[in-house]
CSV table of C-alpha atoms and ligand atoms in Angstrom, one decimal:
chain,number,residue,atom,x,y,z
A,1,MET,CA,0.1,0.1,0.1
A,2,GLN,CA,1.4,3.3,-1.2
A,3,VAL,CA,1.2,6.1,1.5
A,4,VAL,CA,1.2,9.5,-0.4
A,5,LYS,CA,2.4,12.4,1.8
A,6,TYR,CA,2.6,15.8,0.3
A,7,VAL,CA,5.4,18.1,1.8
A,8,PHE,CA,4.2,21.8,1.3
A,9,GLN,CA,6.6,24.7,0.8
A,10,PRO,CA,6.8,26.7,3.8
A,11,HIS,CA,7.5,30.5,3.1
A,12,GLY,CA,9.9,31.0,6.0
A,13,ASP,CA,11.6,34.2,6.9
A,14,GLU,CA,12.8,35.8,10.2
A,15,ARG,CA,9.2,36.3,11.2
A,16,GLY,CA,8.2,32.6,11.0
A,17,GLN,CA,6.5,30.3,8.6
A,18,LEU,CA,3.5,30.4,6.3
A,19,VAL,CA,2.1,27.6,4.2
A,20,ALA,CA,-0.2,28.4,1.3
A,21,LEU,CA,-2.3,25.8,-0.4
A,22,GLU,CA,-4.0,26.3,-3.8
A,23,GLU,CA,-6.5,23.8,-5.3
A,24,LEU,CA,-5.2,21.8,-8.3
A,25,LYS,CA,-1.7,23.0,-7.6
A,26,ASP,CA,-0.5,22.1,-4.1
A,27,ILE,CA,-3.7,20.1,-3.5
A,28,PRO,CA,-4.6,17.5,-6.3
A,29,PHE,CA,-8.3,18.3,-6.4
A,30,LYS,CA,-10.8,21.2,-6.2
A,31,ILE,CA,-11.3,22.0,-2.5
A,32,LYS,CA,-14.9,22.0,-1.9
A,33,ARG,CA,-14.9,21.8,2.0
A,34,VAL,CA,-12.5,22.5,4.9
A,35,TYR,CA,-13.0,21.2,8.5
A,36,TYR,CA,-10.9,20.8,11.5
A,37,LEU,CA,-10.7,18.7,14.6
A,38,TYR,CA,-9.5,20.1,17.8
A,39,ALA,CA,-10.0,19.5,21.6
A,40,THR,CA,-10.0,15.8,20.9
A,41,LEU,CA,-10.0,13.9,24.3
A,42,LYS,CA,-7.3,11.5,25.3
A,43,GLY,CA,-7.9,7.9,24.2
A,44,VAL,CA,-10.5,8.9,21.5
A,45,VAL,CA,-10.4,7.2,18.2
A,46,ARG,CA,-12.2,9.0,15.4
A,47,GLY,CA,-13.1,8.2,11.7
A,48,TYR,CA,-14.1,4.6,11.5
A,49,HIS,CA,-15.1,5.1,7.8
A,50,ALA,CA,-14.4,5.2,4.2
A,51,HIS,CA,-15.7,7.3,1.4
A,52,LYS,CA,-17.0,6.1,-1.8
A,53,SER,CA,-15.7,9.0,-4.0
A,54,LEU,CA,-14.3,11.8,-1.8
A,55,GLU,CA,-10.7,12.4,-1.5
A,56,GLN,CA,-8.9,14.3,1.3
A,57,ILE,CA,-5.7,15.9,2.3
A,58,ILE,CA,-5.2,15.7,6.2
A,59,ILE,CA,-2.7,18.1,7.9
A,60,CYS,CA,-2.0,18.1,11.5
A,61,ILE,CA,-1.4,21.9,11.8
A,62,HIS,CA,-0.7,21.8,15.5
A,63,GLY,CA,0.4,19.0,17.8
A,64,SER,CA,0.3,15.4,16.6
A,65,CYS,CA,-1.8,12.4,16.0
A,66,LYS,CA,-1.8,9.1,14.1
A,67,ILE,CA,-3.9,7.9,11.2
A,68,ARG,CA,-4.4,4.3,10.4
A,69,LEU,CA,-5.2,3.8,6.6
A,70,ASP,CA,-6.7,0.5,5.4
A,71,ASN,CA,-7.4,-0.4,1.8
A,72,GLY,CA,-9.0,-3.7,2.7
A,73,GLN,CA,-5.8,-5.8,2.1
A,74,GLU,CA,-3.2,-3.9,4.0
A,75,SER,CA,-3.1,-1.4,6.8
A,76,LYS,CA,-0.6,1.2,7.8
A,77,ILE,CA,-0.2,3.7,10.7
A,78,ILE,CA,1.0,7.1,9.7
A,79,PRO,CA,2.2,9.6,12.3
A,80,LEU,CA,1.2,13.2,11.4
A,81,GLU,CA,3.1,15.9,13.4
A,82,ARG,CA,4.5,18.4,11.0
A,83,PRO,CA,2.3,21.5,9.9
A,84,TYR,CA,3.8,21.4,6.4
A,85,GLU,CA,2.9,17.8,5.7
A,86,GLY,CA,-0.4,16.6,4.2
A,87,LEU,CA,-1.5,13.0,4.0
A,88,TYR,CA,-3.5,12.1,0.9
A,89,VAL,CA,-6.3,9.8,1.6
A,90,ALA,CA,-8.1,8.4,-1.6
A,91,SER,CA,-11.5,7.2,-1.9
A,92,ASN,CA,-12.3,3.7,-0.8
A,93,MET,CA,-9.8,3.8,2.0
A,94,TRP,CA,-10.7,3.1,5.7
A,95,ARG,CA,-9.4,5.5,8.2
A,96,GLU,CA,-9.0,5.8,11.8
A,97,MET,CA,-7.4,8.8,13.7
A,98,PHE,CA,-6.0,8.3,17.2
A,99,ASP,CA,-3.3,9.3,19.6
A,100,PHE,CA,-4.2,13.0,19.5
A,101,SER,CA,-1.9,15.3,21.5
A,102,PRO,CA,-4.0,17.5,23.8
A,103,ASP,CA,-3.1,20.5,21.5
A,104,ALA,CA,-3.7,18.7,18.2
A,105,VAL,CA,-5.6,20.5,15.4
A,106,LEU,CA,-6.2,18.3,12.4
A,107,LEU,CA,-7.1,20.2,9.2
A,108,VAL,CA,-9.0,18.3,6.5
A,109,LEU,CA,-9.3,19.6,2.9
A,110,ALA,CA,-11.9,17.6,1.2
A,111,SER,CA,-13.0,17.2,-2.5
A,112,GLU,CA,-16.6,17.1,-1.9
A,113,LEU,CA,-19.3,18.8,0.4
A,114,TYR,CA,-20.6,16.8,3.4
A,115,ASP,CA,-22.9,14.0,2.1
A,116,GLU,CA,-23.6,11.1,4.5
A,117,ARG,CA,-24.5,8.9,1.5
A,118,ASP,CA,-20.8,9.0,0.4
A,119,TYR,CA,-19.7,7.4,3.8
A,120,ILE,CA,-19.3,3.7,4.6
A,121,ARG,CA,-19.2,3.4,8.3
A,122,ASN,CA,-19.2,-0.4,8.7
A,123,TYR,CA,-16.0,-2.2,8.1
A,124,ASP,CA,-17.6,-5.2,6.6
A,125,GLU,CA,-19.7,-3.2,4.3
A,126,PHE,CA,-16.4,-1.4,3.3
A,127,LEU,CA,-14.9,-4.8,2.4
A,128,ALA,CA,-18.0,-5.8,0.5
A,129,TYR,CA,-18.0,-2.5,-1.3
A,130,ILE,CA,-14.4,-2.6,-2.5
A,131,ASN,CA,-14.7,-6.2,-3.5
A,132,ASN,CA,-17.8,-5.3,-5.4
A,133,ALA,CA,-19.9,-7.9,-3.7
A,134,PRO,CA,-23.4,-7.1,-2.4
A,135,MET,CA,-23.7,-7.4,1.4
A,136,GLY,CA,-24.6,-10.8,2.6
A,137,GLU,CA,-23.1,-12.5,-0.4
A,138,LYS,CA,-19.5,-12.7,0.9
A,139,LYS,CA,-18.3,-16.0,2.3
B,201,TYD,P1,-18.1,12.4,12.2
B,201,TYD,O1,-18.3,11.9,10.7
B,201,TYD,O2,-18.4,11.5,13.3
B,201,TYD,O3,-16.5,12.7,12.4
B,201,TYD,P2,-15.3,11.5,12.4
B,201,TYD,O4,-15.6,10.7,11.2
B,201,TYD,O5,-14.1,12.5,12.0
B,201,TYD,O6,-15.1,11.0,13.6
B,201,TYD,O7,-18.6,13.8,12.3
B,201,TYD,C1,-19.0,14.4,13.5
B,201,TYD,C2,-20.3,15.2,13.4
B,201,TYD,O8,-20.1,16.4,12.5
B,201,TYD,C3,-21.4,14.3,12.7
B,201,TYD,O9,-22.6,14.8,13.4
B,201,TYD,C4,-21.5,14.9,11.3
B,201,TYD,C5,-21.0,16.4,11.5
B,201,TYD,N1,-20.3,16.8,10.3
B,201,TYD,C6,-20.8,17.9,9.5
B,201,TYD,O10,-22.0,18.3,9.8
B,201,TYD,N2,-20.1,18.3,8.4
B,201,TYD,C7,-18.8,17.8,8.1
B,201,TYD,O11,-18.2,18.2,7.1
B,201,TYD,C8,-18.1,16.7,8.9
B,201,TYD,C9,-16.9,16.1,8.5
B,201,TYD,C10,-19.0,16.3,9.9
């Protein structure tokens, strides 16, 4: 399983750092939605879903956390702790976010508006979906 991390160009000078992200340039899709997670409590695991068509870039702009990506065959844990790094999460990829530091702010750039119909929130359903088998027909 290939993990795609984008390393963004910080425009640093003696005042500090600045990262600018432009759609279809730094980000490989048109950004339709931005959201962020913060004040995540200790021990919490979020995510537990995949998307049928939405793509994302996930950036831990402050603090740190870990993301587990699972394509149905393989799973990898990716630490996110640098504000200039973005993890690309393709469609049809199960994700779980955990190990949030108390100060973690996780910024998500998404290719689609929020639409619950694009979510797969059950892991067995996810496996059936990516294997193109209707639910209940898998052995
Ligand atoms: P949820 O999907 O549970 O977050 P995660 O998968 O990261 O654990 O979302 C939490 C709540 O926020 C849920 O009620 C749906 C709502 N929500 C929106 O209204 N718009 C959004 O863009 C997102 C991502 C979530």
